[in-house]
mmCIF file of C-alpha atoms and ligand atoms in Angstrom:
data_model
loop_
_atom_site.group_PDB
_atom_site.id
_atom_site.type_symbol
_atom_site.label_atom_id
_atom_site.label_comp_id
_atom_site.label_asym_id
_atom_site.label_seq_id
_atom_site.Cartn_x
_atom_site.Cartn_y
_atom_site.Cartn_z
ATOM 1 C CA MET A 445 261.189 -108.599 137.904
ATOM 2 C CA ASP A 446 257.425 -108.189 137.814
ATOM 3 C CA HIS A 447 255.098 -110.847 139.102
ATOM 4 C CA LEU A 448 254.084 -112.168 135.689
ATOM 5 C CA GLU A 449 257.719 -112.570 134.599
ATOM 6 C CA LEU A 450 258.462 -114.324 137.862
ATOM 7 C CA ALA A 451 255.421 -116.583 137.567
ATOM 8 C CA ARG A 452 256.189 -117.369 133.912
ATOM 9 C CA GLN A 453 259.707 -118.426 134.816
ATOM 10 C CA LEU A 454 258.857 -120.389 137.926
ATOM 11 C CA ILE A 455 255.347 -121.782 137.450
ATOM 12 C CA PRO A 456 254.138 -123.834 134.462
ATOM 13 C CA TRP A 457 251.327 -121.885 132.771
ATOM 14 C CA ALA A 458 252.041 -119.193 135.415
ATOM 15 C CA SER A 459 249.007 -120.612 137.170
ATOM 16 C CA GLN A 460 247.980 -123.624 139.242
ATOM 17 C CA THR A 461 244.708 -123.822 137.304
ATOM 18 C CA ARG A 462 244.934 -123.824 133.520
ATOM 19 C CA SER A 463 241.647 -122.031 133.056
ATOM 20 C CA LYS A 464 243.090 -119.088 134.987
ATOM 21 C CA SER A 465 246.359 -118.826 133.062
ATOM 22 C CA TYR A 466 247.303 -115.637 131.160
ATOM 23 C CA LYS A 467 247.666 -117.925 128.130
ATOM 24 C CA ARG A 468 243.911 -118.316 127.996
ATOM 25 C CA PHE A 469 243.104 -114.611 127.710
ATOM 26 C CA PRO A 470 243.735 -111.723 125.312
ATOM 27 C CA ASP A 471 246.544 -109.208 125.896
ATOM 28 C CA ASN A 472 244.329 -106.597 127.495
ATOM 29 C CA TYR A 473 243.369 -108.928 130.357
ATOM 30 C CA PRO A 474 244.734 -108.439 133.876
ATOM 31 C CA TRP A 475 247.238 -111.115 134.882
ATOM 32 C CA PHE A 476 246.376 -111.453 138.527
ATOM 33 C CA ILE A 477 243.474 -110.695 140.828
ATOM 34 C CA ASP A 478 244.239 -108.797 144.021
ATOM 35 C CA GLY A 479 241.002 -109.351 145.899
ATOM 36 C CA GLY A 480 237.238 -109.478 145.695
ATOM 37 C CA LYS A 481 233.968 -108.739 147.439
ATOM 38 C CA GLY A 482 230.497 -109.911 146.428
ATOM 39 C CA CYS A 483 230.493 -110.188 142.639
ATOM 40 C CA TYR A 484 233.384 -107.737 142.135
ATOM 41 C CA VAL A 485 237.115 -108.393 141.913
ATOM 42 C CA THR A 486 239.974 -105.907 141.741
ATOM 43 C CA SER A 487 243.225 -105.979 139.860
ATOM 44 C CA GLY A 488 245.795 -103.170 139.844
ATOM 45 C CA GLY A 489 243.281 -100.751 141.343
ATOM 46 C CA LYS A 490 240.607 -101.515 138.721
ATOM 47 C CA GLN A 491 237.311 -103.129 139.583
ATOM 48 C CA TYR A 492 235.635 -105.815 137.478
ATOM 49 C CA LEU A 493 232.174 -107.340 137.623
ATOM 50 C CA ASP A 494 232.995 -111.032 137.758
ATOM 51 C CA PHE A 495 230.955 -113.862 136.214
ATOM 52 C CA ILE A 496 233.577 -116.577 136.606
ATOM 53 C CA SER A 497 233.102 -116.974 140.367
ATOM 54 C CA ALA A 498 236.538 -118.608 140.689
ATOM 55 C CA LEU A 499 235.333 -121.268 138.168
ATOM 56 C CA GLY A 500 232.276 -122.184 140.246
ATOM 57 C CA PRO A 501 233.174 -122.343 143.953
ATOM 58 C CA ILE A 502 231.963 -118.833 144.799
ATOM 59 C CA ILE A 503 228.235 -119.470 145.241
ATOM 60 C CA LEU A 504 227.407 -116.692 147.731
ATOM 61 C CA GLY A 505 229.929 -114.036 146.697
ATOM 62 C CA TYR A 506 233.577 -113.285 147.397
ATOM 63 C CA ARG A 507 234.412 -112.796 151.075
ATOM 64 C CA ASP A 508 230.957 -113.681 152.300
ATOM 65 C CA GLU A 509 230.923 -112.477 155.890
ATOM 66 C CA TYR A 510 228.573 -115.165 157.168
ATOM 67 C CA VAL A 511 230.750 -118.019 155.890
ATOM 68 C CA ASP A 512 234.026 -116.298 156.735
ATOM 69 C CA ALA A 513 232.879 -115.941 160.354
ATOM 70 C CA TYR A 514 232.525 -119.744 160.609
ATOM 71 C CA VAL A 515 236.060 -120.149 159.280
ATOM 72 C CA MET A 516 237.603 -117.454 161.468
ATOM 73 C CA ASP A 517 235.895 -118.768 164.608
ATOM 74 C CA GLN A 518 237.132 -122.249 163.854
ATOM 75 C CA ILE A 519 240.711 -121.028 163.439
ATOM 76 C CA LYS A 520 240.576 -118.698 166.431
ATOM 77 C CA PHE A 521 238.942 -120.982 168.966
ATOM 78 C CA ASN A 522 239.901 -124.486 167.861
ATOM 79 C CA GLY A 523 242.299 -124.782 164.934
ATOM 80 C CA ASN A 524 241.996 -126.544 161.624
ATOM 81 C CA LEU A 525 243.987 -129.780 161.712
ATOM 82 C CA PHE A 526 244.741 -132.278 164.463
ATOM 83 C CA SER A 527 246.171 -135.706 165.219
ATOM 84 C CA LEU A 528 242.766 -137.400 165.427
ATOM 85 C CA PRO A 529 239.533 -136.638 163.535
ATOM 86 C CA HIS A 530 237.501 -133.582 164.538
ATOM 87 C CA LYS A 531 233.777 -133.729 165.393
ATOM 88 C CA LEU A 532 233.017 -131.392 162.487
ATOM 89 C CA GLU A 533 233.673 -134.299 160.117
ATOM 90 C CA ALA A 534 230.730 -136.241 161.554
ATOM 91 C CA GLU A 535 228.562 -133.126 161.682
ATOM 92 C CA VAL A 536 229.102 -132.180 158.037
ATOM 93 C CA ALA A 537 228.785 -135.818 156.928
ATOM 94 C CA GLU A 538 225.337 -135.916 158.538
ATOM 95 C CA MET A 539 224.367 -132.659 156.833
ATOM 96 C CA LEU A 540 225.394 -134.037 153.439
ATOM 97 C CA THR A 541 223.423 -137.267 153.889
ATOM 98 C CA LYS A 542 220.326 -135.135 154.470
ATOM 99 C CA ILE A 543 220.930 -133.027 151.354
ATOM 100 C CA ILE A 544 222.321 -135.423 148.728
ATOM 101 C CA PRO A 545 219.901 -138.211 147.708
ATOM 102 C CA CYS A 546 222.501 -140.961 147.117
ATOM 103 C CA ALA A 547 224.647 -140.097 150.158
ATOM 104 C CA GLU A 548 224.546 -142.827 152.804
ATOM 105 C CA MET A 549 228.220 -142.438 153.723
ATOM 106 C CA VAL A 550 230.701 -139.622 153.127
ATOM 107 C CA CYS A 551 234.457 -139.389 152.550
ATOM 108 C CA PHE A 552 235.991 -135.893 152.639
ATOM 109 C CA LEU A 553 238.829 -134.900 150.340
ATOM 110 C CA LYS A 554 240.180 -131.608 149.054
ATOM 111 C CA ASN A 555 239.771 -131.196 145.260
ATOM 112 C CA GLY A 556 237.148 -132.314 142.785
ATOM 113 C CA GLY A 557 239.763 -134.519 141.146
ATOM 114 C CA ASP A 558 240.507 -136.263 144.455
ATOM 115 C CA ALA A 559 236.869 -137.255 144.723
ATOM 116 C CA THR A 560 236.557 -138.522 141.139
ATOM 117 C CA MET A 561 239.816 -140.455 141.492
ATOM 118 C CA ALA A 562 238.559 -142.033 144.721
ATOM 119 C CA ALA A 563 235.229 -142.878 143.052
ATOM 120 C CA VAL A 564 236.953 -144.566 140.122
ATOM 121 C CA ARG A 565 239.225 -146.580 142.425
ATOM 122 C CA LEU A 566 236.304 -147.625 144.605
ATOM 123 C CA ALA A 567 234.223 -148.684 141.595
ATOM 124 C CA ARG A 568 237.093 -150.773 140.245
ATOM 125 C CA VAL A 569 237.605 -152.527 143.571
ATOM 126 C CA TYR A 570 233.866 -153.074 144.128
ATOM 127 C CA THR A 571 233.063 -154.459 140.668
ATOM 128 C CA GLU A 572 236.433 -156.149 140.102
ATOM 129 C CA LYS A 573 236.390 -154.621 136.630
ATOM 130 C CA ARG A 574 238.670 -152.028 135.062
ATOM 131 C CA LEU A 575 237.050 -149.899 132.358
ATOM 132 C CA VAL A 576 235.388 -146.569 133.110
ATOM 133 C CA LEU A 577 233.265 -144.855 130.447
ATOM 134 C CA ASN A 578 232.881 -141.121 130.863
ATOM 135 C CA ARG A 579 231.384 -137.921 129.568
ATOM 136 C CA GLY A 580 232.660 -134.548 130.817
ATOM 137 C CA TYR A 581 235.790 -133.342 132.600
ATOM 138 C CA HIS A 582 236.678 -134.901 135.945
ATOM 139 C CA GLY A 583 240.019 -133.416 136.946
ATOM 140 C CA TRP A 584 243.651 -134.087 136.145
ATOM 141 C CA ALA A 585 243.928 -137.188 138.292
ATOM 142 C CA VAL A 586 241.686 -139.419 136.149
ATOM 143 C CA PHE A 587 242.342 -137.559 132.910
ATOM 144 C CA ASP A 588 244.016 -140.436 131.046
ATOM 145 C CA GLN A 589 242.222 -143.353 132.659
ATOM 146 C CA LEU A 590 238.806 -143.036 131.072
ATOM 147 C CA ILE A 591 237.072 -144.044 127.839
ATOM 148 C CA PRO A 592 234.978 -141.103 126.631
ATOM 149 C CA PHE A 593 231.568 -141.461 124.982
ATOM 150 C CA GLU A 594 229.643 -138.693 123.241
ATOM 151 C CA ASN A 595 226.034 -139.820 123.440
ATOM 152 C CA LEU A 596 223.657 -142.497 124.603
ATOM 153 C CA ASN A 597 223.824 -144.414 121.320
ATOM 154 C CA MET A 598 227.571 -144.826 121.613
ATOM 155 C CA LEU A 599 227.085 -146.035 125.151
ATOM 156 C CA LYS A 600 224.383 -148.546 124.184
ATOM 157 C CA ASN A 601 226.575 -149.941 121.412
ATOM 158 C CA TYR A 602 229.746 -150.119 123.466
ATOM 159 C CA PRO A 603 231.219 -153.586 122.755
ATOM 160 C CA ASP A 604 233.039 -154.312 126.047
ATOM 161 C CA TRP A 605 230.336 -153.747 128.651
ATOM 162 C CA ASP A 606 231.342 -156.915 130.512
ATOM 163 C CA TYR A 607 234.559 -155.176 131.570
ATOM 164 C CA VAL A 608 233.001 -151.864 132.603
ATOM 165 C CA ALA A 609 233.402 -150.944 136.284
ATOM 166 C CA ALA A 610 231.554 -147.637 136.072
ATOM 167 C CA VAL A 611 229.981 -144.944 133.964
ATOM 168 C CA LEU A 612 231.165 -141.549 135.219
ATOM 169 C CA VAL A 613 229.266 -138.527 133.914
ATOM 170 C CA GLU A 614 228.654 -134.880 134.555
ATOM 171 C CA PRO A 615 224.900 -135.379 134.902
ATOM 172 C CA GLU A 616 223.952 -131.905 133.652
ATOM 173 C CA LEU A 617 225.069 -132.997 130.165
ATOM 174 C CA PHE A 618 222.023 -135.308 129.931
ATOM 175 C CA ASN A 619 218.276 -135.081 130.427
ATOM 176 C CA GLY A 620 216.368 -137.149 132.967
ATOM 177 C CA ALA A 621 215.292 -139.838 130.482
ATOM 178 C CA GLU A 622 218.877 -140.261 129.267
ATOM 179 C CA LEU A 623 220.197 -140.536 132.818
ATOM 180 C CA ARG A 624 217.578 -143.192 133.581
ATOM 181 C CA ASP A 625 218.661 -145.099 130.441
ATOM 182 C CA ILE A 626 222.297 -144.906 131.527
ATOM 183 C CA LYS A 627 221.312 -146.167 134.973
ATOM 184 C CA SER A 628 219.447 -149.143 133.417
ATOM 185 C CA LEU A 629 222.459 -150.020 131.290
ATOM 186 C CA CYS A 630 224.678 -149.930 134.384
ATOM 187 C CA GLU A 631 222.258 -152.162 136.274
ATOM 188 C CA GLU A 632 222.037 -154.597 133.373
ATOM 189 C CA TYR A 633 225.820 -155.012 133.178
ATOM 190 C CA GLY A 634 226.712 -154.698 136.863
ATOM 191 C CA ALA A 635 228.555 -151.384 136.457
ATOM 192 C CA LEU A 636 228.297 -148.497 138.909
ATOM 193 C CA LEU A 637 226.772 -145.162 137.966
ATOM 194 C CA ILE A 638 228.871 -142.239 139.245
ATOM 195 C CA PHE A 639 227.690 -138.648 139.000
ATOM 196 C CA ASP A 640 230.397 -136.010 138.931
ATOM 197 C CA GLU A 641 228.482 -133.205 140.631
ATOM 198 C CA VAL A 642 231.601 -131.129 141.256
ATOM 199 C CA VAL A 643 230.034 -128.299 139.243
ATOM 200 C CA SER A 644 226.313 -129.063 139.546
ATOM 201 C CA GLY A 645 226.249 -129.749 143.305
ATOM 202 C CA PHE A 646 225.045 -126.858 145.479
ATOM 203 C CA ARG A 647 224.287 -124.949 142.278
ATOM 204 C CA ILE A 648 221.525 -126.591 140.174
ATOM 205 C CA ALA A 649 220.034 -127.773 143.462
ATOM 206 C CA MET A 650 221.710 -128.217 146.845
ATOM 207 C CA GLY A 651 221.766 -131.982 146.220
ATOM 208 C CA GLY A 652 222.848 -131.538 142.590
ATOM 209 C CA VAL A 653 221.282 -132.903 139.420
ATOM 210 C CA GLN A 654 220.358 -136.142 141.206
ATOM 211 C CA GLU A 655 217.987 -134.111 143.368
ATOM 212 C CA PHE A 656 216.759 -131.911 140.506
ATOM 213 C CA LEU A 657 216.036 -134.727 138.033
ATOM 214 C CA GLY A 658 215.330 -137.474 140.548
ATOM 215 C CA VAL A 659 217.901 -139.997 139.305
ATOM 216 C CA LYS A 660 219.982 -141.573 142.041
ATOM 217 C CA PRO A 661 223.529 -142.741 141.173
ATOM 218 C CA ASP A 662 225.543 -145.297 143.151
ATOM 219 C CA LEU A 663 228.313 -142.809 143.945
ATOM 220 C CA ALA A 664 228.710 -139.047 143.525
ATOM 221 C CA CYS A 665 231.448 -136.430 143.794
ATOM 222 C CA PHE A 666 230.869 -132.948 145.174
ATOM 223 C CA SER A 667 233.230 -130.022 145.609
ATOM 224 C CA LYS A 668 233.294 -126.510 144.151
ATOM 225 C CA ALA A 669 230.296 -124.632 145.559
ATOM 226 C CA MET A 670 229.871 -126.568 148.803
ATOM 227 C CA ALA A 671 232.035 -124.187 150.884
ATOM 228 C CA ASN A 672 231.932 -120.861 148.973
ATOM 229 C CA GLY A 673 235.517 -121.143 147.789
ATOM 230 C CA TYR A 674 237.194 -122.875 150.723
ATOM 231 C CA PRO A 675 238.852 -126.139 149.722
ATOM 232 C CA ILE A 676 236.818 -129.290 150.291
ATOM 233 C CA SER A 677 235.388 -132.159 148.274
ATOM 234 C CA ALA A 678 233.345 -135.217 149.111
ATOM 235 C CA LEU A 679 232.842 -138.677 147.712
ATOM 236 C CA VAL A 680 229.404 -139.908 148.743
ATOM 237 C CA GLY A 681 227.292 -142.939 147.928
ATOM 238 C CA ARG A 682 225.580 -146.180 148.776
ATOM 239 C CA ARG A 683 226.647 -147.677 152.100
ATOM 240 C CA GLU A 684 227.385 -151.139 150.702
ATOM 241 C CA ILE A 685 229.880 -149.651 148.230
ATOM 242 C CA MET A 686 231.327 -146.952 150.481
ATOM 243 C CA GLU A 687 232.053 -149.560 153.193
ATOM 244 C CA ARG A 688 234.674 -151.029 150.913
ATOM 245 C CA LEU A 689 236.776 -147.950 151.787
ATOM 246 C CA GLU A 690 237.193 -149.660 155.181
ATOM 247 C CA LYS A 691 238.450 -152.818 153.529
ATOM 248 C CA ASP A 692 240.149 -153.132 150.186
ATOM 249 C CA ALA A 693 239.712 -149.710 148.524
ATOM 250 C CA PHE A 694 242.474 -147.464 149.797
ATOM 251 C CA VAL A 695 241.698 -143.741 150.056
ATOM 252 C CA SER A 696 243.364 -141.604 152.759
ATOM 253 C CA THR A 697 244.565 -137.985 152.800
ATOM 254 C CA THR A 698 246.280 -135.748 155.361
ATOM 255 C CA PHE A 699 244.026 -132.762 154.736
ATOM 256 C CA GLY A 700 240.726 -134.596 154.170
ATOM 257 C CA GLY A 701 239.446 -133.661 157.646
ATOM 258 C CA ASP A 702 240.745 -130.083 157.599
ATOM 259 C CA CYS A 703 238.298 -127.937 159.524
ATOM 260 C CA ILE A 704 238.588 -124.791 157.385
ATOM 261 C CA GLY A 705 236.714 -126.455 154.545
ATOM 262 C CA LEU A 706 234.307 -128.181 156.931
ATOM 263 C CA ALA A 707 233.476 -125.011 158.881
ATOM 264 C CA ALA A 708 233.003 -123.111 155.612
ATOM 265 C CA CYS A 709 230.738 -125.902 154.370
ATOM 266 C CA ILE A 710 228.477 -125.609 157.419
ATOM 267 C CA GLY A 711 228.271 -121.830 156.961
ATOM 268 C CA THR A 712 227.577 -122.167 153.245
ATOM 269 C CA ILE A 713 224.841 -124.772 153.692
ATOM 270 C CA ARG A 714 223.135 -122.752 156.447
ATOM 271 C CA LYS A 715 223.192 -119.524 154.451
ATOM 272 C CA MET A 716 222.086 -121.215 151.221
ATOM 273 C CA LYS A 717 219.074 -122.671 153.019
ATOM 274 C CA LYS A 718 218.263 -119.523 154.993
ATOM 275 C CA GLU A 719 218.401 -117.229 151.960
ATOM 276 C CA ASN A 720 217.010 -119.730 149.459
ATOM 277 C CA VAL A 721 220.060 -119.175 147.279
ATOM 278 C CA ILE A 722 219.151 -121.837 144.710
ATOM 279 C CA SER A 723 215.870 -120.028 143.868
ATOM 280 C CA HIS A 724 217.799 -116.779 143.460
ATOM 281 C CA LEU A 725 220.266 -118.399 141.050
ATOM 282 C CA TRP A 726 217.410 -119.854 138.983
ATOM 283 C CA GLU A 727 215.519 -116.567 138.942
ATOM 284 C CA MET A 728 218.537 -114.480 137.880
ATOM 285 C CA GLY A 729 219.693 -117.128 135.402
ATOM 286 C CA THR A 730 216.272 -117.423 133.791
ATOM 287 C CA TYR A 731 216.084 -113.633 133.403
ATOM 288 C CA LEU A 732 219.618 -113.515 131.954
ATOM 289 C CA LYS A 733 218.859 -116.346 129.522
ATOM 290 C CA GLU A 734 215.673 -114.748 128.194
ATOM 291 C CA GLU A 735 217.253 -111.324 127.718
ATOM 292 C CA LEU A 736 220.423 -112.777 126.229
ATOM 293 C CA GLU A 737 218.474 -114.884 123.725
ATOM 294 C CA TRP A 738 216.711 -111.697 122.661
ATOM 295 C CA LEU A 739 220.041 -109.879 122.112
ATOM 296 C CA ILE A 740 221.543 -112.834 120.237
ATOM 297 C CA ASN A 741 218.548 -112.743 117.853
ATOM 298 C CA LYS A 742 218.587 -108.974 117.561
ATOM 299 C CA TYR A 743 222.200 -108.878 116.351
ATOM 300 C CA SER A 744 222.395 -112.404 114.846
ATOM 301 C CA PHE A 745 225.352 -112.865 117.177
ATOM 302 C CA PRO A 746 226.845 -116.367 116.733
ATOM 303 C CA MET A 747 226.575 -117.377 120.384
ATOM 304 C CA THR A 748 224.803 -120.587 121.417
ATOM 305 C CA LEU A 749 223.641 -121.172 124.973
ATOM 306 C CA HIS A 750 223.362 -124.385 126.933
ATOM 307 C CA GLY A 751 223.085 -125.563 130.524
ATOM 308 C CA PHE A 752 220.787 -124.768 133.433
ATOM 309 C CA PRO A 753 220.070 -121.123 134.420
ATOM 310 C CA PRO A 754 222.466 -121.035 137.450
ATOM 311 C CA MET A 755 225.350 -121.660 135.010
ATOM 312 C CA ILE A 756 224.567 -120.789 131.396
ATOM 313 C CA HIS A 757 227.424 -121.873 129.146
ATOM 314 C CA PHE A 758 228.036 -120.343 125.750
ATOM 315 C CA LYS A 759 229.896 -121.204 122.590
ATOM 316 C CA MET A 760 230.970 -119.031 119.676
ATOM 317 C CA PRO A 761 233.628 -119.274 116.949
ATOM 318 C CA GLU A 762 237.123 -118.983 118.373
ATOM 319 C CA ASP A 763 238.055 -115.646 116.745
ATOM 320 C CA ILE A 764 234.776 -114.077 117.882
ATOM 321 C CA HIS A 765 235.373 -115.451 121.377
ATOM 322 C CA ALA A 766 238.754 -113.688 121.493
ATOM 323 C CA LEU A 767 237.103 -110.391 120.489
ATOM 324 C CA PHE A 768 234.325 -111.023 122.989
ATOM 325 C CA LEU A 769 236.833 -111.452 125.849
ATOM 326 C CA GLN A 770 238.806 -108.392 124.762
ATOM 327 C CA GLU A 771 235.731 -106.176 124.580
ATOM 328 C CA THR A 772 233.974 -107.407 127.739
ATOM 329 C CA ILE A 773 237.066 -106.894 129.919
ATOM 330 C CA LYS A 774 237.540 -103.388 128.455
ATOM 331 C CA ARG A 775 234.090 -102.603 129.804
ATOM 332 C CA GLY A 776 234.784 -104.061 133.235
ATOM 333 C CA ILE A 777 233.247 -107.529 132.811
ATOM 334 C CA MET A 778 235.230 -110.637 133.686
ATOM 335 C CA ILE A 779 233.778 -113.737 132.060
ATOM 336 C CA TYR A 780 235.091 -116.754 130.143
ATOM 337 C CA ASN A 781 232.657 -119.245 128.638
ATOM 338 C CA SER A 782 229.819 -119.474 131.133
ATOM 339 C CA HIS A 783 227.804 -117.276 133.449
ATOM 340 C CA ASN A 784 228.645 -118.678 136.882
ATOM 341 C CA LEU A 785 226.041 -116.898 138.938
ATOM 342 C CA ASN A 786 226.280 -116.456 142.666
ATOM 343 C CA PHE A 787 223.996 -114.992 145.328
ATOM 344 C CA SER A 788 225.577 -111.540 145.067
ATOM 345 C CA HIS A 789 224.590 -111.225 141.387
ATOM 346 C CA LYS A 790 221.407 -109.203 141.708
ATOM 347 C CA ARG A 791 219.370 -107.774 138.855
ATOM 348 C CA THR A 792 221.604 -104.683 138.547
ATOM 349 C CA ALA A 793 224.664 -106.876 137.912
ATOM 350 C CA ILE A 794 222.783 -108.881 135.268
ATOM 351 C CA ASN A 795 221.583 -105.659 133.648
ATOM 352 C CA SER A 796 225.146 -104.288 133.552
ATOM 353 C CA LEU A 797 226.265 -107.424 131.748
ATOM 354 C CA LEU A 798 223.358 -107.249 129.298
ATOM 355 C CA GLY A 799 224.146 -103.563 128.670
ATOM 356 C CA VAL A 800 227.718 -104.467 127.719
ATOM 357 C CA TYR A 801 226.474 -107.262 125.437
ATOM 358 C CA ASP A 802 224.071 -104.817 123.788
ATOM 359 C CA GLU A 803 227.031 -102.549 123.076
ATOM 360 C CA ILE A 804 229.616 -105.063 121.867
ATOM 361 C CA PHE A 805 227.510 -107.560 119.880
ATOM 362 C CA PRO A 806 226.764 -105.038 117.082
ATOM 363 C CA LEU A 807 230.363 -103.723 117.089
ATOM 364 C CA ILE A 808 231.756 -107.234 116.686
ATOM 365 C CA MET A 809 229.173 -108.112 114.012
ATOM 366 C CA LYS A 810 229.946 -104.959 112.010
ATOM 367 C CA GLY A 811 233.658 -105.744 112.201
ATOM 368 C CA GLU A 812 234.313 -102.538 114.092
ATOM 369 C CA VAL A 813 236.609 -104.143 116.633
ATOM 370 C CA HIS A 814 239.875 -105.920 115.997
ATOM 371 C CA LEU A 815 242.002 -107.985 118.247
ATOM 372 C CA GLU A 816 244.391 -105.455 119.737
ATOM 373 C CA GLY A 817 247.432 -107.604 120.259
ATOM 374 C CA ASN A 818 247.762 -111.249 119.612
ATOM 375 C CA LEU A 819 246.366 -113.460 122.274
ATOM 376 C CA VAL A 820 249.355 -114.303 124.382
ATOM 377 C CA GLY A 821 250.373 -117.745 123.189
ATOM 378 C CA ASN A 822 247.864 -118.303 120.419
ATOM 379 C CA THR A 823 244.149 -118.716 119.930
ATOM 380 C CA GLN A 824 244.417 -122.490 120.130
ATOM 381 C CA PHE A 825 244.391 -122.118 123.871
ATOM 382 C CA LEU A 826 240.807 -120.997 123.631
ATOM 383 C CA ARG A 827 239.973 -124.368 122.136
ATOM 384 C CA GLN A 828 241.705 -126.620 124.616
ATOM 385 C CA TRP A 829 239.550 -126.496 127.679
HETATM 386 N N1 PMP B 778 234.742 -132.483 137.824
HETATM 387 C C1 PMP B 778 234.254 -131.423 137.177
HETATM 388 C C2 PMP B 778 232.897 -131.529 136.559
HETATM 389 C C3 PMP B 778 234.994 -130.248 137.068
HETATM 390 O O1 PMP B 778 234.507 -129.195 136.399
HETATM 391 C C4 PMP B 778 236.266 -130.189 137.684
HETATM 392 C C5 PMP B 778 237.138 -128.943 137.646
HETATM 393 N N2 PMP B 778 236.801 -127.977 136.796
HETATM 394 C C6 PMP B 778 236.726 -131.318 138.343
HETATM 395 C C7 PMP B 778 235.942 -132.438 138.413
HETATM 396 C C8 PMP B 778 238.077 -131.315 138.980
HETATM 397 O O2 PMP B 778 238.087 -130.576 140.124
HETATM 398 P P1 PMP B 778 239.473 -130.011 140.709
HETATM 399 O O3 PMP B 778 240.027 -129.083 139.675
HETATM 400 O O4 PMP B 778 239.074 -129.351 141.983
HETATM 401 O O5 PMP B 778 240.358 -131.192 140.952
#
C-alpha cells in the first residue's frame, strides 16, 4: 500500500495539520514532502520553490545550519528533557522579555493553541469572568469557546461587556488606532487584551505587532517563527496577571521546558538580529507587493492582497484559486493563500514567482486552463480555512 493510502486509512485528513492535507489541494499536487533546504522543498525527486514556509514557522529557511547547530549541540552535549527545569528556560525567558514589549514573565508551551488556551484560562481566572470575544484563528483548543466579532463597531456595541474576561485578537487584522480603541474598551470594562502573535511574532517585527504599532496588550501568545520550525510557544504578559499561574490558574505541560525548542529559539533570535532578518522580509515583501499589484492590474486578475509585506495574503474566487494552485505547482511553485517569506527568499526567488504569475494570470483569464482532475474531496475545502 502506498503512503497516501496508508495515511488516508489511518490518519484523519491524512495529516496532523488540516492546511497541509491532500484534501486542500488539486490532484496534481504532491502528497508529501521529503525534505527541504533554504526556500526549496523536494517531493518524489522534484524540487519546488516554497512560499508556505511550513505555514509560518520557517523564518530563516529550511535546515538553517546556524540554528540546527544549536539544536544538535544541545542534544549531543546535554539532552533535551530532564526531571527538573533546565537553565535554558531562564535564559530564553530573559531574551523574550527584552524583545516583546508586554513580556514581564514567560510561560513556555509547545503549540500556538497551547498558548492561546493558557491565555484564555488565565484571563478567566484573573477577571473572574467567562466570555472571550475574538477575531482571527487561535488554534483547535479554544476553537469553540470564543465569541467572534468582525469589526470595531460590533465590539463597541456588544451588549454583555460586563461578563467579558478578554478580547483575543490577531493584531495584524487591525490598524494602530483600532487596537488602541480596543485597548480602551478593555480598560473601561475591566477585560484583558490578549494579542495572538503566533503568526505576527518574529515576522512583522521580532516583538510582533505590539512592537511595530506600539500598542501593548496585557497578555500575548507567540509561537511559529520563534525557533525556525522547532516546536515551542510562549505565553507572555504583565507580571501581576502572569503570577496567577503560581496560584489559581493551572497551566503545566511535560514538554514545555524541552530544550530542542529553547536551543532553536536562541539560535533563531541571534541569527535574526545578526542578519537583520526583519528588514530583509520587509524589503522582499515590499518589492513583491509592488510588482504583484502591477501584474494584477495588467491582467485584471481577480486577486486581492492584504497584510504586511513579510506575509502578504491573497484572496480570489474559489474556482480561480483551484486553477491558480494547479498551475503554480506545475511550474514548481508551492504556495497556498499567502506569501510566507523567509530569509532565504532572495530577489531571484521573488522574480521566479513573479515570472510564473506573469505566465499563468493571462492563461487563467483567457480561460486557457481547466482544472485537470477534480480537486480531491471538493472545492469546498478551499473555503474552510
Ligand atoms: N494562532 C494563530 C494566529 C494561528 O495562525 C495558529 C495556527 N495557524 C494558531 C494560533 C494555532 O497554533 P497551533 O496550530 O500551533 O496550535
